[in-house]
Coordinates of C-alpha atoms in Angstrom, one line a residue:
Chain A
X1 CA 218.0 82.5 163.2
X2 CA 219.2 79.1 163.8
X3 CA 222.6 79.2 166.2
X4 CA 225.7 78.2 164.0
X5 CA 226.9 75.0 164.6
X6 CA 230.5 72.9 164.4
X7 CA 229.7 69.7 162.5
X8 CA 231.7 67.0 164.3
X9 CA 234.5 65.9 162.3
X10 CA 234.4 61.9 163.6
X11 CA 236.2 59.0 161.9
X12 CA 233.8 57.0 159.4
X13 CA 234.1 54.1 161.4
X14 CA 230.7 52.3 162.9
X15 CA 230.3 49.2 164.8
X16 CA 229.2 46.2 162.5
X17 CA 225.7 45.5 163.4
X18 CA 226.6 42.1 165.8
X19 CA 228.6 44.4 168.1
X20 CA 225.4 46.0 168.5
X21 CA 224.3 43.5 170.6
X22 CA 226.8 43.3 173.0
X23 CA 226.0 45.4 176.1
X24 CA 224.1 44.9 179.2
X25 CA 221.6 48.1 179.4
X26 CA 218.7 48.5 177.8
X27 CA 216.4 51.6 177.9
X28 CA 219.7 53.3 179.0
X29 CA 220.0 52.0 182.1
X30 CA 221.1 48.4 183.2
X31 CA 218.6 46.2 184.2
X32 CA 219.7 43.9 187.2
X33 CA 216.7 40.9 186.4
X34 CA 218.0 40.4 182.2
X35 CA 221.4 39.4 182.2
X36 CA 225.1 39.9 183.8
X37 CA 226.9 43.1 184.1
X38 CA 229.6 41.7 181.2
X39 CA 230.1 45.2 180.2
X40 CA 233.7 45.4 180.9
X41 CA 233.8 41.8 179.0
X42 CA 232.0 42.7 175.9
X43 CA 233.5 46.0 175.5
X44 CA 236.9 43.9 175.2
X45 CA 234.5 41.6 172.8
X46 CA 234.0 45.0 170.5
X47 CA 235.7 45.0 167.5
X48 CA 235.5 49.0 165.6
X49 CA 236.0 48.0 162.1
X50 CA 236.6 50.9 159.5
X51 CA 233.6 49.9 156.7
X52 CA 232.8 51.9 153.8
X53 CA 229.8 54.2 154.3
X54 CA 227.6 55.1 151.2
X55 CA 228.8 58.7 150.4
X56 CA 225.0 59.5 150.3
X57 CA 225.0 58.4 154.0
X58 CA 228.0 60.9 154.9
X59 CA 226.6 63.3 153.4
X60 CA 223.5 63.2 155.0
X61 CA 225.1 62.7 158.2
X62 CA 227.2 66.0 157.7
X63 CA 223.8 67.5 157.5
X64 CA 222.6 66.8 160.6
X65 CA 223.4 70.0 163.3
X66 CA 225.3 67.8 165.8
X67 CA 226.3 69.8 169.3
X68 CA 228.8 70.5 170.8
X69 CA 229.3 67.0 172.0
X70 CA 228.6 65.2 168.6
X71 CA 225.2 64.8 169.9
X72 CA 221.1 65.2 168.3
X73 CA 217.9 64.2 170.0
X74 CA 216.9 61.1 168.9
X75 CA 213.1 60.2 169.6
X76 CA 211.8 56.5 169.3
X77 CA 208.2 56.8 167.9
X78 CA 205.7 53.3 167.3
X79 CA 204.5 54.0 163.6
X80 CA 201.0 52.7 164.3
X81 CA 200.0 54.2 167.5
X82 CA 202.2 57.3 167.4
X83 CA 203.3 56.5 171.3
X84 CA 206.5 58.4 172.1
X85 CA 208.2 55.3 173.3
X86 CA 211.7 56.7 174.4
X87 CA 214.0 59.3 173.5
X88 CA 217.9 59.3 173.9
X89 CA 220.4 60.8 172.0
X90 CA 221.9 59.9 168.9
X91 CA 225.9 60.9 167.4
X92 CA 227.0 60.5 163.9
X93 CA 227.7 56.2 164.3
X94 CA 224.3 55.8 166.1
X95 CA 222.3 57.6 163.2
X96 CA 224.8 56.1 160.7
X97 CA 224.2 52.0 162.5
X98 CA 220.2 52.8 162.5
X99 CA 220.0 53.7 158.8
X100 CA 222.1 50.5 157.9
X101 CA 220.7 48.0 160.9
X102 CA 217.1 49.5 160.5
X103 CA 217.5 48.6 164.8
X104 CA 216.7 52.0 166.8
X105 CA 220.5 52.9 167.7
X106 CA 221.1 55.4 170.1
X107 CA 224.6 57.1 172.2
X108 CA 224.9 56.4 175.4
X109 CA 226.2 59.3 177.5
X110 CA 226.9 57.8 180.1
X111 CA 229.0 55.0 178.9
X112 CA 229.9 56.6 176.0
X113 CA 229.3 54.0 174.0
X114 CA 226.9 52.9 171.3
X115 CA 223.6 50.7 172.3
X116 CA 221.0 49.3 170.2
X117 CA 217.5 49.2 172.1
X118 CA 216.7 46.2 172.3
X119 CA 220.3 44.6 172.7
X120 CA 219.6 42.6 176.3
X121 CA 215.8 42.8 176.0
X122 CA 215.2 41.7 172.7
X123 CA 212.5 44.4 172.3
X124 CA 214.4 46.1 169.5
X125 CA 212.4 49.2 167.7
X126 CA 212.5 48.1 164.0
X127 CA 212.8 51.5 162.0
X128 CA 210.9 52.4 159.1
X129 CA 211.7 55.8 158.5
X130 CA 214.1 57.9 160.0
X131 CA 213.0 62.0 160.4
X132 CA 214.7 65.2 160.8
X133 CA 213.3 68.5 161.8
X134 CA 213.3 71.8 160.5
X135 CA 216.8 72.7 162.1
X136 CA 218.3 69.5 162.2
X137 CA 218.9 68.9 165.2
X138 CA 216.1 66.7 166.3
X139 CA 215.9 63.4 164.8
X140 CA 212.6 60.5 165.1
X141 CA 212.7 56.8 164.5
X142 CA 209.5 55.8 163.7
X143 CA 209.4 52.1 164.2
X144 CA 207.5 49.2 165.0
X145 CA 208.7 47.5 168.8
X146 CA 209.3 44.2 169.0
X147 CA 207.7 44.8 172.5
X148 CA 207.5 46.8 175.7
X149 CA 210.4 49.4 175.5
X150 CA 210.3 50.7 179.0
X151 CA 213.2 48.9 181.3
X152 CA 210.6 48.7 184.1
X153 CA 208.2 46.3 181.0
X154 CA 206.2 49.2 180.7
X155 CA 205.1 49.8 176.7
X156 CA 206.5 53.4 176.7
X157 CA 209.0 55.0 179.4
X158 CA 206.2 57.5 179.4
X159 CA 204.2 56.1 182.3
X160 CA 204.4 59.6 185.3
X161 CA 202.1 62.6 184.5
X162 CA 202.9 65.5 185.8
X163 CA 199.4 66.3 186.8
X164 CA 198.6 62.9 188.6
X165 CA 201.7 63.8 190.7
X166 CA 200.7 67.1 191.3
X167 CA 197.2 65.7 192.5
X168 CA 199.2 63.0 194.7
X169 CA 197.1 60.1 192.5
X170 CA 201.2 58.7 192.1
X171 CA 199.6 56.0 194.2
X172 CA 197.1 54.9 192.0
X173 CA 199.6 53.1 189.3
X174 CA 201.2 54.4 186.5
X175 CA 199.1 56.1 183.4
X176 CA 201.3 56.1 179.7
X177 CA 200.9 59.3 177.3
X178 CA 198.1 58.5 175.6
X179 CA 196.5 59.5 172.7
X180 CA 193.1 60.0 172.4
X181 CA 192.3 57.0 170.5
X182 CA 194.6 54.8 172.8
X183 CA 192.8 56.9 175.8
X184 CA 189.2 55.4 174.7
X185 CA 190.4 52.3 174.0
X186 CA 192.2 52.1 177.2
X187 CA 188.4 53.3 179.2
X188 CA 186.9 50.3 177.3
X189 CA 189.3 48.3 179.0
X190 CA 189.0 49.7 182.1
X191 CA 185.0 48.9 181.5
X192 CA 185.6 45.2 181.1
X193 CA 187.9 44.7 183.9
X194 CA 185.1 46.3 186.0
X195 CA 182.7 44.3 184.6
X196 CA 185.1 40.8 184.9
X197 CA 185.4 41.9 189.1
X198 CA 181.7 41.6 189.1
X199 CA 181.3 45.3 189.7
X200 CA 177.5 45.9 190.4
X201 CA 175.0 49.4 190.1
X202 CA 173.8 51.0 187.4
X203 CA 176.2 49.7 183.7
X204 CA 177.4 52.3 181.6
X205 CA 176.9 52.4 177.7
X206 CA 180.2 50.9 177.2
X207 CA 179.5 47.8 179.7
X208 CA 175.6 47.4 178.3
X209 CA 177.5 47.0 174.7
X210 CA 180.1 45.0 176.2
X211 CA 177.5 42.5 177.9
X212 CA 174.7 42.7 174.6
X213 CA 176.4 41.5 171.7
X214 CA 173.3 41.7 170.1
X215 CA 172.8 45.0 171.3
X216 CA 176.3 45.9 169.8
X217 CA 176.3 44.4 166.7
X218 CA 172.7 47.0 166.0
X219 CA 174.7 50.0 167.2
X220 CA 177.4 49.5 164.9
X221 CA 174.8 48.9 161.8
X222 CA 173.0 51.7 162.6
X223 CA 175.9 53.8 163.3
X224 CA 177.6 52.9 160.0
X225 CA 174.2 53.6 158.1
X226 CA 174.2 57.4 160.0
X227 CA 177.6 57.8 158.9
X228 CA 176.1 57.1 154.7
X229 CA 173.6 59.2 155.3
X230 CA 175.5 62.5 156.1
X231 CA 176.9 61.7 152.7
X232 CA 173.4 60.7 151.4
X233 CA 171.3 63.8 153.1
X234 CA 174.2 66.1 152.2
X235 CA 174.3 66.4 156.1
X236 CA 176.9 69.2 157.8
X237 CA 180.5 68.4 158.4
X238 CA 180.4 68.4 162.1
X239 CA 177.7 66.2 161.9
X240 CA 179.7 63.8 159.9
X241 CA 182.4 64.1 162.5
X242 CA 180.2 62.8 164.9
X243 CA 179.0 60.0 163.4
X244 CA 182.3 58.9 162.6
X245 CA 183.3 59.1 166.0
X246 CA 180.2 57.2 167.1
X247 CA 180.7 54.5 164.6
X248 CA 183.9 54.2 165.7
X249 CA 183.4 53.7 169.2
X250 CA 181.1 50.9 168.8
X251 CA 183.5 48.8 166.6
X252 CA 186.4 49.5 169.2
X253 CA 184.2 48.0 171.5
X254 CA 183.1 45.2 169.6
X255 CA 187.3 45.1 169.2
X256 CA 187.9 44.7 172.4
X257 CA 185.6 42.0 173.0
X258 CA 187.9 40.1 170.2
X259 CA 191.0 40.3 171.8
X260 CA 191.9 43.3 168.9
X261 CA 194.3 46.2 169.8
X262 CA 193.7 49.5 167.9
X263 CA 197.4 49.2 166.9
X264 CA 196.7 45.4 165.1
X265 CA 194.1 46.9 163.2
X266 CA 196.4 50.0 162.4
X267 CA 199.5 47.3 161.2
X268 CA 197.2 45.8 158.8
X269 CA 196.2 49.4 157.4
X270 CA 200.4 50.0 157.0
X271 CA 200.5 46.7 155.7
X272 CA 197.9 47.4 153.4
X273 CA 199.2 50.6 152.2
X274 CA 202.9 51.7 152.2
X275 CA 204.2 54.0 154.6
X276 CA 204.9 56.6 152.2
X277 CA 201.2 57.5 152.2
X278 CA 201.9 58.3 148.2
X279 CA 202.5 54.6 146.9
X280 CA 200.0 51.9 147.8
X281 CA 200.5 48.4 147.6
X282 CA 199.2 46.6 144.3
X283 CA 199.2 43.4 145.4
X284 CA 196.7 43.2 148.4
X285 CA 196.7 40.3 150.2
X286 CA 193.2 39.9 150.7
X287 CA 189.9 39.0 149.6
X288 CA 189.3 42.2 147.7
X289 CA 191.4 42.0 144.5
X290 CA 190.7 45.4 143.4
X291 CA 193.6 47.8 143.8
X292 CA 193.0 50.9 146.1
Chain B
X1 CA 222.5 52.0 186.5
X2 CA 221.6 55.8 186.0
X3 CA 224.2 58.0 185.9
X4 CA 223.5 60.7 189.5
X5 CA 222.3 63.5 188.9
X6 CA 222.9 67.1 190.5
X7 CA 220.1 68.9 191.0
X8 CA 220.0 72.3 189.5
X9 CA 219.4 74.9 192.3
X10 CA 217.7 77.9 190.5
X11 CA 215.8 80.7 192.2
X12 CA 211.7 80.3 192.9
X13 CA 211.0 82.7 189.9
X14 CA 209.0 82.4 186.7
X15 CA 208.2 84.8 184.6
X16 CA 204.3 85.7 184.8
X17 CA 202.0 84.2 182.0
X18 CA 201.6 87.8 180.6
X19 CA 205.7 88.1 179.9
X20 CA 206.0 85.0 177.8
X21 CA 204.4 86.5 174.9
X22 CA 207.2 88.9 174.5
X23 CA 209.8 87.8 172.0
X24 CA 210.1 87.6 168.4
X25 CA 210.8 84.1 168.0
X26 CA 208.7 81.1 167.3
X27 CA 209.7 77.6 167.2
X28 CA 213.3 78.2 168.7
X29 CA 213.9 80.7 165.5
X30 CA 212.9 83.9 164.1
X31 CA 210.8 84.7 161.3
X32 CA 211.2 87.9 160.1
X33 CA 207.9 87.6 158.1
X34 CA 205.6 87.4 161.6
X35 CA 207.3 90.4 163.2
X36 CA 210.2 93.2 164.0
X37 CA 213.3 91.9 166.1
X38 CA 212.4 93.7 169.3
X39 CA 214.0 90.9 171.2
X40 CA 215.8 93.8 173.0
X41 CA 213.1 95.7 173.7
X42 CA 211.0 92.9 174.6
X43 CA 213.6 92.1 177.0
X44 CA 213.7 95.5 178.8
X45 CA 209.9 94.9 179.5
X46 CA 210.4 91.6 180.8
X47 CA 210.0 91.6 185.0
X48 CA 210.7 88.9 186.1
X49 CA 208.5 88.6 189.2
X50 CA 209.1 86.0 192.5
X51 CA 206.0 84.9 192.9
X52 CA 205.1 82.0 195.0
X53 CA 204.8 78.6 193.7
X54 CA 203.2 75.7 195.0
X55 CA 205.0 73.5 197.4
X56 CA 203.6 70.5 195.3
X57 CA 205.2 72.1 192.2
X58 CA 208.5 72.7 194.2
X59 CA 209.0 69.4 194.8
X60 CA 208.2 68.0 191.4
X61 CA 210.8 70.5 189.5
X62 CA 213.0 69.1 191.8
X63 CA 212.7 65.5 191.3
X64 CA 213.3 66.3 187.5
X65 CA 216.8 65.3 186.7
X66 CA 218.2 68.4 184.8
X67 CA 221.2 67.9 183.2
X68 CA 224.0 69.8 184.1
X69 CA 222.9 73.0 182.1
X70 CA 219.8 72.8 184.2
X71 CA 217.6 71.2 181.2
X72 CA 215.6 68.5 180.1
X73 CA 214.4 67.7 176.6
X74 CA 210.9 68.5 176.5
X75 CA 208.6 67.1 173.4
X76 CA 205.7 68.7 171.9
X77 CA 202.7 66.0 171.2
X78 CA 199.5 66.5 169.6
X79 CA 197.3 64.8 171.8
X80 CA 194.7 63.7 169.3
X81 CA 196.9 62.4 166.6
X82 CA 200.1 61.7 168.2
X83 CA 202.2 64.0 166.0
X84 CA 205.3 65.1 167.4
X85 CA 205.2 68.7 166.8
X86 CA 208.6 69.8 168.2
X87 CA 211.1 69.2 170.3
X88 CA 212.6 71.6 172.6
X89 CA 214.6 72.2 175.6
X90 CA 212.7 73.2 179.1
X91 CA 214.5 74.2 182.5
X92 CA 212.7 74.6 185.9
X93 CA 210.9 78.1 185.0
X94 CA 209.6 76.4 181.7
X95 CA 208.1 73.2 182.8
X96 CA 206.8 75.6 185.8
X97 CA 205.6 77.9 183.2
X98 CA 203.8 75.3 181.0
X99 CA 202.2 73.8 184.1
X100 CA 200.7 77.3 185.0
X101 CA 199.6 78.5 181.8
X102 CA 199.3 75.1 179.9
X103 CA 201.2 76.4 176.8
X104 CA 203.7 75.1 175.8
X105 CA 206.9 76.8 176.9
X106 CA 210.7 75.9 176.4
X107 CA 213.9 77.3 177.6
X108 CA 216.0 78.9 174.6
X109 CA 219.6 78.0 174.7
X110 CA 221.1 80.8 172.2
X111 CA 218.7 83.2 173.5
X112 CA 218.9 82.2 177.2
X113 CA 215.1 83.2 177.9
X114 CA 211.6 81.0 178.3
X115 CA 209.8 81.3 175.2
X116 CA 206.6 80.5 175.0
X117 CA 205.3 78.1 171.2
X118 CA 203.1 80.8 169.6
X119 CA 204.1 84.2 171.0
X120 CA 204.9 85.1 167.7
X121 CA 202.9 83.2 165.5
X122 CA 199.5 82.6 167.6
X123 CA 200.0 79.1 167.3
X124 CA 199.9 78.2 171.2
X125 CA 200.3 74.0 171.6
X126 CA 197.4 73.7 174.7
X127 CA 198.5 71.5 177.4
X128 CA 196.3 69.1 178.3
X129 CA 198.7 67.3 180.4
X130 CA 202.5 66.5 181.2
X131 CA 204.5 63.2 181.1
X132 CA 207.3 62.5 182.7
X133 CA 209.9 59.6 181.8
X134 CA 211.3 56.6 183.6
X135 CA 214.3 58.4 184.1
X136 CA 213.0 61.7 184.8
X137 CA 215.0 63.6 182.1
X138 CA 212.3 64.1 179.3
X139 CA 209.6 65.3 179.5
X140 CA 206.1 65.0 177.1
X141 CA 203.9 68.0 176.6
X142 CA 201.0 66.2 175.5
X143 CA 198.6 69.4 173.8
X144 CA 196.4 70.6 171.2
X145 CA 197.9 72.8 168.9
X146 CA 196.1 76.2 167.6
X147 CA 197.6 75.9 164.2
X148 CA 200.8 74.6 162.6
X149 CA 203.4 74.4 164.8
X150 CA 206.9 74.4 162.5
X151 CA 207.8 78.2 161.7
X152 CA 207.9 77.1 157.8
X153 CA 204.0 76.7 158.0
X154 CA 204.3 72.8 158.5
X155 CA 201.7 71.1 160.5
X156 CA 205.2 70.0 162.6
X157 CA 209.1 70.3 162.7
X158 CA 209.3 66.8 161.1
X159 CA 208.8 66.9 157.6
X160 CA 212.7 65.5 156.3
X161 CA 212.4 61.7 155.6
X162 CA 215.9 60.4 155.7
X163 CA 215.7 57.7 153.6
X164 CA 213.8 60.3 151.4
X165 CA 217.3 62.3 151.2
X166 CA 219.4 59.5 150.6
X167 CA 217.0 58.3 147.9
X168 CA 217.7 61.7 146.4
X169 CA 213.9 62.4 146.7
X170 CA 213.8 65.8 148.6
X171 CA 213.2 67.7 145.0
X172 CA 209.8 65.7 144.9
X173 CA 208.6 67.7 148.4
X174 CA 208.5 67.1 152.3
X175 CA 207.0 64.5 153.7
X176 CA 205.4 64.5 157.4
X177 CA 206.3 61.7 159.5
X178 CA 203.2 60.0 159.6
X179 CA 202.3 57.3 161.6
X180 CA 199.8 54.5 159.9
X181 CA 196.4 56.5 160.1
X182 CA 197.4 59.4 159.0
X183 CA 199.3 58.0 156.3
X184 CA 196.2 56.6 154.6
X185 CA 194.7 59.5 155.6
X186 CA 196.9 61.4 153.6
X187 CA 197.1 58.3 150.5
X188 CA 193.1 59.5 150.2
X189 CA 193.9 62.7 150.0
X190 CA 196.3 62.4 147.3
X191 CA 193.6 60.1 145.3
X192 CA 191.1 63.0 145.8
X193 CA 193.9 65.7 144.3
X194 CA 194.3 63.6 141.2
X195 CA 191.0 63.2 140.8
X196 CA 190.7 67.0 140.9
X197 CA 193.5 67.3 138.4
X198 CA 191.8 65.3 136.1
X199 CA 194.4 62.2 135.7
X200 CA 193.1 59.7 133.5
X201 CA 193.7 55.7 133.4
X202 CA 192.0 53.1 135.2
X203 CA 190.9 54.3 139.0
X204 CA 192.0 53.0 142.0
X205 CA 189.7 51.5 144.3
X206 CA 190.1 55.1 146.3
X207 CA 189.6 56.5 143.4
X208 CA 186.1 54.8 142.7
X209 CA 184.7 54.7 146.3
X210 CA 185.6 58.8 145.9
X211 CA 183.8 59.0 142.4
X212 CA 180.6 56.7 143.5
X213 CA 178.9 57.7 146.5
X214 CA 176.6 54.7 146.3
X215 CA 179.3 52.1 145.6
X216 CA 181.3 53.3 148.9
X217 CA 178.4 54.1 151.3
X218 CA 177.4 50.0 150.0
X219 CA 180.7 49.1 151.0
X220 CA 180.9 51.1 154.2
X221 CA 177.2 49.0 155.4
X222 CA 178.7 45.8 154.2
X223 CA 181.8 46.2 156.1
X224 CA 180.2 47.3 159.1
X225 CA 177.9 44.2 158.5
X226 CA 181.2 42.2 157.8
X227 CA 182.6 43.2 161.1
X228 CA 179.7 42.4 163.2
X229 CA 179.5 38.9 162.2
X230 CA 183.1 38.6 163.4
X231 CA 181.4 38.7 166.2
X232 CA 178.2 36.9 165.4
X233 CA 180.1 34.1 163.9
X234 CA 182.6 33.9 166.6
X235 CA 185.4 34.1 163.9
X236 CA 189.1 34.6 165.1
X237 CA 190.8 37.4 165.7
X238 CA 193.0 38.5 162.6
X239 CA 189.6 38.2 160.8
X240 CA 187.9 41.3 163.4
X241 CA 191.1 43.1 162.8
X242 CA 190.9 42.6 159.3
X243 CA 187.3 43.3 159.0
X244 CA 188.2 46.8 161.1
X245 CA 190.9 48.1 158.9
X246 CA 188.0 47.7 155.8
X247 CA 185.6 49.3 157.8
X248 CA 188.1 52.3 158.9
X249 CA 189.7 52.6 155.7
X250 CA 185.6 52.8 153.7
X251 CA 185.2 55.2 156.5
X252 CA 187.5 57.5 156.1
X253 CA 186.8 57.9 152.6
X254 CA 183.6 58.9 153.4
X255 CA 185.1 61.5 155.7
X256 CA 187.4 62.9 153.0
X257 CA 184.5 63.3 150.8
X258 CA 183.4 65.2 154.1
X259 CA 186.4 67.7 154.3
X260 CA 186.6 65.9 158.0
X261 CA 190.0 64.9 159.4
X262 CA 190.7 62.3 161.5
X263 CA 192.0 64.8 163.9
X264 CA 188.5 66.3 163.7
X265 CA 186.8 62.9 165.0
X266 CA 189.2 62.0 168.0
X267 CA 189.2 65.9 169.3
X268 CA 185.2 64.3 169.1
X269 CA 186.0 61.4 170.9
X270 CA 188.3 63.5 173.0
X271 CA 185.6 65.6 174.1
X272 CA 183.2 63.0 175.0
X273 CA 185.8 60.9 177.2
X274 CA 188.1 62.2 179.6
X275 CA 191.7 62.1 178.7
X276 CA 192.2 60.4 181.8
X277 CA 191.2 57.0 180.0
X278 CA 189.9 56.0 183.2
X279 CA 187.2 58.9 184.3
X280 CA 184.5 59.4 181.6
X281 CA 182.2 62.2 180.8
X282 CA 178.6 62.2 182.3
X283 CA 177.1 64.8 180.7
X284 CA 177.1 63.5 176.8
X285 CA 176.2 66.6 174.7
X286 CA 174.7 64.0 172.0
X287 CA 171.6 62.4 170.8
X288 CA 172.4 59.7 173.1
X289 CA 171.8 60.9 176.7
X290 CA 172.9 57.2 177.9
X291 CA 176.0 57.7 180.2
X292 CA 179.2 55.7 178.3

């Protein structure tokens, strides 16, 4: 059972979105390179206004199990590539200011004030949805970034694994959280930066693709033609599986060679389709007039 | 800036693998369906053992920044979809604990005890590795989870959509927070359930591709076709991307018709590359012996 807990009673009162963008930190900590230290300044700049909130919105934010210091989780999450990007913490105004600016709003602890991610860098998170888990207490912003959310310019503040460090490979750079999709598309990468330093030996699959277009462009034909026929030849499930991963190797490394992120073609799936996964867009933009 | 941060000093104990497997509780709460309350004879079992722990490990609990309670919010991460699973709280004997046994263990604040994810309910989140932030004060458990890991029986803790609440939808059932993929994953899905309900009215697209296994397995070797003479043809960029999402989107229809998840291909793809993104697998248990 759940822990009881003391809603916060807090005054209805959020900043208007432009005071938003008034501080000098970003990530949560200040960043020296992006702009002056005017914090003093534009706290005097800040201007708490008492606006009405939607009585839904109150409501809802009554429902959320704040602790003892007003507080919930609140993780930043990118809505195509599922990357954690950041988490901070979130109190009644923040959750209240992200839900009306649709800006990933988070409380700072230190400062005790409100910040917008995004506010000095210009890399805001631009929430689509805003989630709640099973006790309430744990809140996700799943948004699309404007760009890198890190402080440090790295695309997630995720960058130190734990095992790297424990295997003292700190030294060899930084490695972000990845997926398994962004993990293979990040080793394809790594294959044609290899290949671009004129690395010599024996090529792996990946480079001979890379190198053959020709070669590619069969793989790909021929894997999408294995992938009909498991459908065709009533082949096994696993089997299926497989070809779908092989098919989908090859076109992320004929992706590559374009210049195509896993998360462009992901956008134009969410573009394509609501987020809702229940409605889809009628009116697709594309050559295919048909609805889905 | 930062704010300092004191580091917690805690004794070099963790509880031994076997001992996190005693309590009744699963995802921070109990469920009195999965078992009795013997939280306080669980506890009287519990010995707590000094055993020694790796320098290396030492140092890196150390140059966690635990909050003044000694904790750090630790995040649960299905590392082939990029799910958040749950989020949690984990203190020096947790993240020690998790890096041992590579479940997934928290620190419970009303129960003041480790607990491990699935000691009740079997449904262990694997950990294949551990991310650290920028800040060192969260902490990723990237993993593979056995089964579902919300103690409602959702596939994850985030199933509230906010702007669901406030659009007075909650009646019509939770939603997961999806990110793109899995989104359209789950719009094919839905297409499939109709289907199997019967509904009448002109098909969707989906709809068709699901009813005529010729029309989509033509559609999946014309878009694989269509993507290779992005290539071929040296056409830009948007086009490839544009090209991909048809061919993944045909795909995964194909899958659906399958019973294969997308999960099910990247744990493929998973398997065949490291998750290192940098090291790959040698030994290819595939048709194609070729190294990658």
């Amino acid at each position: 059972m759940a822990a009881p807990y003391a809603h916060m009673i807090q005054s209805a009162t959020v900043l208007r979105k432009s005071n938003l963008y008034l501080s000098r930190y970003d990530c949560g900590k200040y960043n020296g390179k992006r702009g002056r230290p005017h914090v003093a300044f534009a706290s005097i700049q800040q201007s708490e206004r008492n606006i009405s909130i939607d009585p839904k919105v109150e409501s809802l934010l009554d429902s959320v199990k704040w602790d003892s210091k007003g507080l919930a989780v609140a993780i930043a999450q990118n809505v195509d590539t599922g990357a954690i990007l950041m988490q901070g913490f979130a109190n009644r105004d923040a959750l209240a200011a992200t839900i009306s600016s649709r800006k990933a709003t988070f409380y700072s602890r230190s400062r005790s004030t409100l910040w917008t991610k995004g506010e000095t860098s210009n890399n805001f998170i631009n929430v689509l949805d805003v989630f709640l888990d099973c006790d309430r207490d744990s809140i996700i912003y799943l948004g699309k970034p404007d760009g890198p959310t890190c402080h440090t310019g790295s695309e997630t503040c995720y960058y130190t694994s734990v095992f790297d460090l424990l295997k003292e490979q700190e030294a060899k750079g930084s490695r972000l959280a990845l997926t398994s999709l962004y993990a293979l598309e990040s080793t394809i990468s790594q294959r044609e930066a290899e290949l671009a330093e004129g690395e010599t030996g024996k090529p792996s699959w990946t480079k001979r693709l890379l190198l053959d277009h020709n070669l590619l462009c069969s793989k790909i034909r021929e894997e999408a033609d294995e992938l009909c026929q498991t459908l065709e030849n009533n082949e096994d499930k696993s089997r299926a599986a497989s070809e779908m991963a092989d098919l989908l190797y090859h076109a992320m490394v004929l992706q590559a060679i374009k210049g195509v992120k896993v998360e462009d073609v992901l956008e134009v799936i969410r573009k394509r389709f609501s987020q809702s996964g229940i409605e889809e867009k009628r009116s697709r933009a594309s050559k295919k007039s048909e609805e889905h």
